[in-house]
Coordinates of C-alpha atoms in Angstrom, one line a residue:
X195 CA -29.6 -26.6 -6.3
X196 CA -32.5 -24.1 -6.4
X197 CA -33.4 -22.8 -9.8
X198 CA -33.9 -19.2 -8.6
X199 CA -32.7 -16.8 -6.0
X200 CA -34.7 -16.5 -2.8
X201 CA -35.0 -13.4 -0.7
X202 CA -32.5 -13.6 2.2
X203 CA -32.8 -10.1 3.8
X204 CA -35.1 -7.3 2.7
X205 CA -32.4 -4.7 3.3
X206 CA -33.1 -2.4 0.3
X207 CA -29.6 -0.9 0.4
X208 CA -28.9 2.0 -1.9
X209 CA -25.7 0.3 -3.1
X210 CA -25.4 -3.2 -1.6
X211 CA -21.8 -4.5 -2.2
X212 CA -18.9 -6.4 -0.7
X213 CA -20.6 -9.5 0.8
X214 CA -18.5 -11.9 2.8
X215 CA -19.2 -14.8 5.1
X216 CA -17.5 -14.6 8.5
X217 CA -17.0 -18.2 9.7
X218 CA -15.9 -17.2 13.1
X219 CA -19.2 -15.5 13.8
X220 CA -21.4 -17.5 11.4
X221 CA -22.8 -14.4 9.8
X222 CA -23.0 -12.8 6.4
X223 CA -21.7 -9.3 6.2
X224 CA -22.3 -6.8 3.4
X225 CA -22.0 -3.0 2.8
X226 CA -24.3 -0.3 1.7
X227 CA -21.5 1.8 0.2
X228 CA -23.4 5.1 -0.3
X229 CA -24.8 5.0 3.2
X230 CA -21.3 4.2 4.7
X231 CA -22.8 1.2 6.5
X232 CA -21.9 -2.5 7.2
X233 CA -24.7 -4.9 7.9
X234 CA -24.7 -8.5 9.0
X235 CA -27.3 -11.3 9.4
X236 CA -27.4 -14.8 10.7
X237 CA -27.8 -17.8 8.4
X238 CA -31.6 -17.6 8.9
X239 CA -31.7 -14.0 7.8
X240 CA -31.9 -12.2 11.1
X241 CA -30.2 -8.8 11.1
X242 CA -27.4 -8.4 13.7
X243 CA -25.1 -5.5 12.9
X244 CA -25.6 -2.1 11.4
X245 CA -22.2 -0.3 11.6
X246 CA -21.6 3.2 10.3
X247 CA -18.2 4.4 9.1
X248 CA -16.7 7.9 8.7
X249 CA -16.5 7.5 4.9
X250 CA -17.7 5.2 2.2
X251 CA -16.5 1.6 2.8
X252 CA -16.9 -1.2 0.3
X253 CA -15.2 -4.4 1.5
X254 CA -13.6 -6.2 4.4
X255 CA -11.4 -9.1 5.4
X256 CA -11.7 -11.2 8.5
X257 CA -8.8 -10.9 10.9
X258 CA -10.1 -12.6 14.1
X259 CA -13.3 -13.0 16.1
X260 CA -13.2 -9.4 17.2
X261 CA -11.6 -7.7 14.2
X262 CA -12.2 -6.8 10.5
X263 CA -9.9 -5.0 8.1
X264 CA -12.1 -2.6 6.2
X265 CA -11.4 -1.0 2.9
X266 CA -12.6 2.5 3.6
X267 CA -12.1 5.5 1.3
X268 CA -8.5 6.8 1.9
X269 CA -7.2 3.7 3.7
X270 CA -7.4 0.3 5.2
X271 CA -8.8 0.4 8.7
X272 CA -9.1 -2.0 11.6
X273 CA -12.7 -2.3 13.0
X274 CA -13.2 -4.0 16.4
X275 CA -16.6 -5.2 17.4
X276 CA -15.8 -5.0 21.1
X277 CA -15.2 -1.3 21.0
X278 CA -17.1 -0.2 17.9
X279 CA -14.0 1.8 16.9
X280 CA -11.8 2.0 13.8
X281 CA -8.1 2.6 13.8
X282 CA -5.8 3.1 10.7
X283 CA -3.8 0.2 9.3
X284 CA -2.5 1.8 6.1
X285 CA -3.3 4.8 3.9
X286 CA -4.6 4.0 0.4
X287 CA -4.8 7.0 -1.9
X288 CA -5.1 9.3 1.0
X289 CA -4.0 12.1 -1.4
X290 CA -6.9 11.4 -3.8
X291 CA -10.1 12.5 -2.0
X292 CA -11.9 12.3 -5.3
X293 CA -11.6 8.4 -5.1
X294 CA -13.3 5.8 -3.0
X295 CA -12.8 2.1 -2.5
X296 CA -14.8 -0.4 -4.5
X297 CA -14.6 -4.2 -5.3
X298 CA -12.0 -6.0 -3.2
X299 CA -11.2 -9.6 -2.2
X300 CA -8.6 -11.7 -0.4
X301 CA -6.3 -13.7 -2.7
X302 CA -5.2 -17.3 -1.8
X303 CA -1.8 -16.2 -0.6
X304 CA -3.3 -14.0 2.1
X305 CA -3.1 -10.7 0.3
X306 CA -6.0 -8.3 0.2
X307 CA -6.7 -6.9 -3.3
X308 CA -8.4 -3.5 -3.0
X309 CA -10.0 -1.6 -5.9
X310 CA -10.6 2.2 -6.0
X311 CA -12.6 4.4 -8.3
X312 CA -13.7 8.0 -8.8
X313 CA -16.5 9.0 -6.5
X314 CA -18.4 10.3 -9.5
X315 CA -18.7 6.8 -11.0
X316 CA -17.1 5.6 -14.2
X317 CA -16.1 9.0 -15.6
X318 CA -12.5 10.0 -14.9
X319 CA -10.3 6.9 -14.9
X320 CA -8.6 7.6 -11.6
X321 CA -9.1 4.2 -10.0
X322 CA -6.6 1.4 -9.3
X323 CA -6.2 -2.0 -7.8
X324 CA -3.7 -2.7 -5.0
X325 CA -2.6 -5.7 -3.0
X326 CA -2.0 -5.1 0.7
X327 CA 0.0 -7.9 2.3
X328 CA 2.3 -8.0 5.4
X329 CA 2.4 -4.2 5.6
X330 CA 3.2 -3.6 2.0
X331 CA 0.9 -1.9 -0.5
X332 CA 1.7 -3.0 -4.1
X333 CA 0.0 -1.3 -7.1
X334 CA -1.4 -3.9 -9.6
X335 CA -3.6 -2.0 -12.0
X336 CA -4.0 1.8 -12.6
X337 CA -6.1 4.3 -14.7
X338 CA -9.3 2.4 -14.1
X339 CA -12.9 3.4 -14.3
X340 CA -14.8 0.9 -12.1
X341 CA -12.7 -2.1 -10.9
X342 CA -14.9 -5.2 -10.4
X343 CA -14.9 -9.0 -10.5
X344 CA -11.7 -9.4 -8.4
X345 CA -11.5 -13.1 -7.6
X346 CA -9.1 -16.0 -7.7
X347 CA -8.8 -19.6 -8.8
X348 CA -8.9 -22.3 -6.0
X349 CA -5.1 -22.9 -6.4
X350 CA -4.2 -19.2 -6.4
X351 CA -2.6 -19.3 -9.8
X352 CA -5.1 -17.2 -11.6
X353 CA -6.9 -13.8 -11.0
X354 CA -10.0 -12.3 -12.6
X355 CA -10.9 -8.7 -13.0
X356 CA -13.0 -6.3 -15.1
X357 CA -13.0 -2.5 -15.6
X358 CA -16.6 -1.3 -15.9
X359 CA -17.9 -4.8 -16.8
X360 CA -17.8 -5.2 -20.6
X361 CA -15.0 -7.8 -20.6
X362 CA -13.7 -10.0 -17.7
X363 CA -10.0 -10.4 -17.9
X364 CA -7.7 -13.0 -16.4
X365 CA -4.0 -13.2 -15.5
X366 CA -1.6 -15.8 -14.2
X367 CA -0.4 -15.3 -10.6
X368 CA 2.5 -16.4 -8.5
X369 CA 0.7 -18.4 -5.9
X370 CA 3.3 -17.6 -3.2
X371 CA 3.0 -13.8 -3.6
X372 CA -0.5 -13.5 -5.1
X373 CA 0.9 -11.1 -7.7
X374 CA 0.5 -11.2 -11.5
X375 CA 3.3 -12.8 -13.5
X376 CA 1.7 -12.7 -16.9
X377 CA -0.4 -10.3 -19.0
X378 CA -4.1 -9.7 -18.6
X379 CA -6.1 -11.4 -21.4
X380 CA -9.8 -11.8 -22.2
X381 CA -11.6 -14.4 -20.3
X382 CA -15.3 -13.7 -20.9
X383 CA -17.7 -11.3 -22.6
X384 CA -21.4 -11.4 -23.3
X385 CA -24.5 -12.2 -21.2
X386 CA -27.1 -9.7 -20.1
X387 CA -26.0 -6.4 -18.4
X388 CA -22.4 -5.7 -17.3
X389 CA -20.1 -7.7 -15.2
X390 CA -20.0 -6.6 -11.6
X391 CA -18.6 -8.6 -8.6
X392 CA -17.5 -12.2 -8.9
X393 CA -16.4 -15.2 -6.8
X394 CA -15.0 -18.6 -7.7
X395 CA -16.4 -21.9 -6.5
X396 CA -14.4 -25.0 -5.5
X397 CA -14.4 -26.3 -9.1
X398 CA -12.9 -23.1 -10.4
X399 CA -16.1 -21.8 -12.0
X400 CA -16.6 -18.0 -11.8
X401 CA -19.9 -16.7 -10.5
X402 CA -20.5 -13.2 -11.9
X403 CA -23.2 -10.8 -10.8
X404 CA -24.7 -8.9 -13.7
X405 CA -25.5 -5.2 -13.2
X406 CA -28.5 -4.3 -15.3
X407 CA -28.9 -7.9 -16.3
X408 CA -31.2 -9.3 -13.5
X409 CA -29.1 -12.4 -13.1
X410 CA -26.0 -14.1 -11.8
X411 CA -24.0 -16.3 -14.3
X412 CA -21.6 -19.2 -13.8
X413 CA -18.6 -19.3 -16.2
X414 CA -16.5 -22.4 -16.7
X415 CA -12.7 -22.1 -16.3
X416 CA -12.4 -22.2 -20.1
X417 CA -14.5 -19.0 -20.4
X418 CA -17.7 -20.7 -21.6
X419 CA -21.0 -19.7 -20.1
X420 CA -22.3 -22.6 -17.9
X421 CA -25.4 -21.3 -16.2
X422 CA -27.7 -18.3 -15.8
X423 CA -29.9 -17.7 -12.7
X424 CA -32.4 -14.8 -12.8
X425 CA -33.2 -12.4 -9.9
X426 CA -36.3 -10.3 -9.4
X427 CA -34.2 -7.1 -9.5
X428 CA -32.2 -5.5 -12.3
X429 CA -28.9 -4.5 -10.6
X430 CA -27.1 -7.5 -9.1
X431 CA -23.8 -6.3 -7.6
X432 CA -21.7 -9.0 -5.9
X433 CA -21.8 -12.7 -4.9
X434 CA -20.3 -14.5 -1.9
X435 CA -20.4 -18.1 -0.7
X436 CA -21.3 -18.9 2.9
X437 CA -23.3 -21.0 5.3
X438 CA -21.9 -23.9 7.3
X439 CA -20.9 -25.9 4.1
X440 CA -20.4 -22.9 1.8
X441 CA -23.2 -24.1 -0.4
X442 CA -25.2 -20.9 -0.2
X443 CA -24.5 -18.2 -2.8
X444 CA -25.4 -14.8 -1.4
X445 CA -26.0 -11.9 -3.8
X446 CA -26.2 -8.2 -3.0
X447 CA -28.2 -5.8 -5.2
X448 CA -28.7 -2.1 -5.5
X449 CA -31.3 0.7 -5.8
X450 CA -28.9 3.4 -7.0
X451 CA -30.0 5.5 -10.0
X452 CA -33.4 3.8 -10.2
X453 CA -36.5 5.9 -10.9
X454 CA -39.6 5.8 -8.7
X455 CA -41.3 3.8 -11.5
X456 CA -38.5 1.3 -11.5
X457 CA -38.5 1.0 -7.8
X458 CA -42.2 0.3 -7.9
X459 CA -41.7 -2.4 -10.5
X460 CA -38.7 -3.9 -8.6
X461 CA -39.4 -3.1 -4.9
X462 CA -36.8 -5.6 -3.5
X463 CA -33.9 -3.8 -5.2
X464 CA -31.1 -3.3 -2.7
X465 CA -31.9 -6.5 -0.8
X466 CA -29.8 -9.6 -0.4
X467 CA -30.7 -12.9 -2.1
X468 CA -29.6 -16.5 -1.6
X469 CA -29.2 -19.5 -3.9
X470 CA -28.6 -23.1 -2.7
X471 CA -25.9 -24.6 -4.9
X472 CA -24.6 -28.1 -5.4
X473 CA -20.9 -27.1 -5.8
X474 CA -19.6 -25.3 -2.6
X475 CA -17.5 -22.2 -2.6
X476 CA -14.3 -21.8 -0.6
X477 CA -13.7 -19.9 2.7
X478 CA -11.7 -16.6 2.2
X479 CA -8.3 -16.5 3.8
X480 CA -8.0 -14.4 7.0
X481 CA -5.9 -11.3 6.8
X482 CA -2.8 -11.2 9.0
X483 CA -2.1 -7.7 10.3

């Protein structure tokens, strides 16, 4: 595997987040949350899509070749490439305009875990995590600041999560429903910066982006730090596996809250980086509507 992250797309998003590989289109997708935009690029880094939404959107699940289910502030919406239109699937905190969606990911059972947070950042703890599955929205966690690191073990029996990044927690899941059946306990703390988005590889190791830490780390299933790979930017936001063999780890980054001097020092902030790894990731389940 490569010892460092290489530039994939010089996108310079304000808040790059929510990357996912669409195997039906062979493209990486990611969001610029603050600019309400979804971007995509081919495996060789050529930009394809730049889609604008009506409100802040942070994550999506693949439905079919023409359709994504997008976690947009206020609800889950269906986006169709053929029409460039969105239609509602289900409301999510439609009565809480002070909130927006944040970190989200498909669980192994086919449920879509969707995090929300206060639009003002980590101040008022008005956020939550839900699972949307088969038309049912189930609350999982509430009174959250900044939900992040939502990811799942390969066998679907364990979930990971952090609120604001100091400690990553874990809980046992029912693999049939994808819902917790045990308490949330400490899994990992430490390493530079704060824990942001995470994804699990095929060996069950957790790859965690470190906001303010200029790196991505790999954590063993027993909670021990396995590896640190540095990036040339401070705010690393979320990882995703992709490519034809899922042996490329893509990483979004951000420019949000950086001063002019910091942007001059780290000009590639907000871009997408890639690391070639030896242990592949796993494809995300498609969402059934």
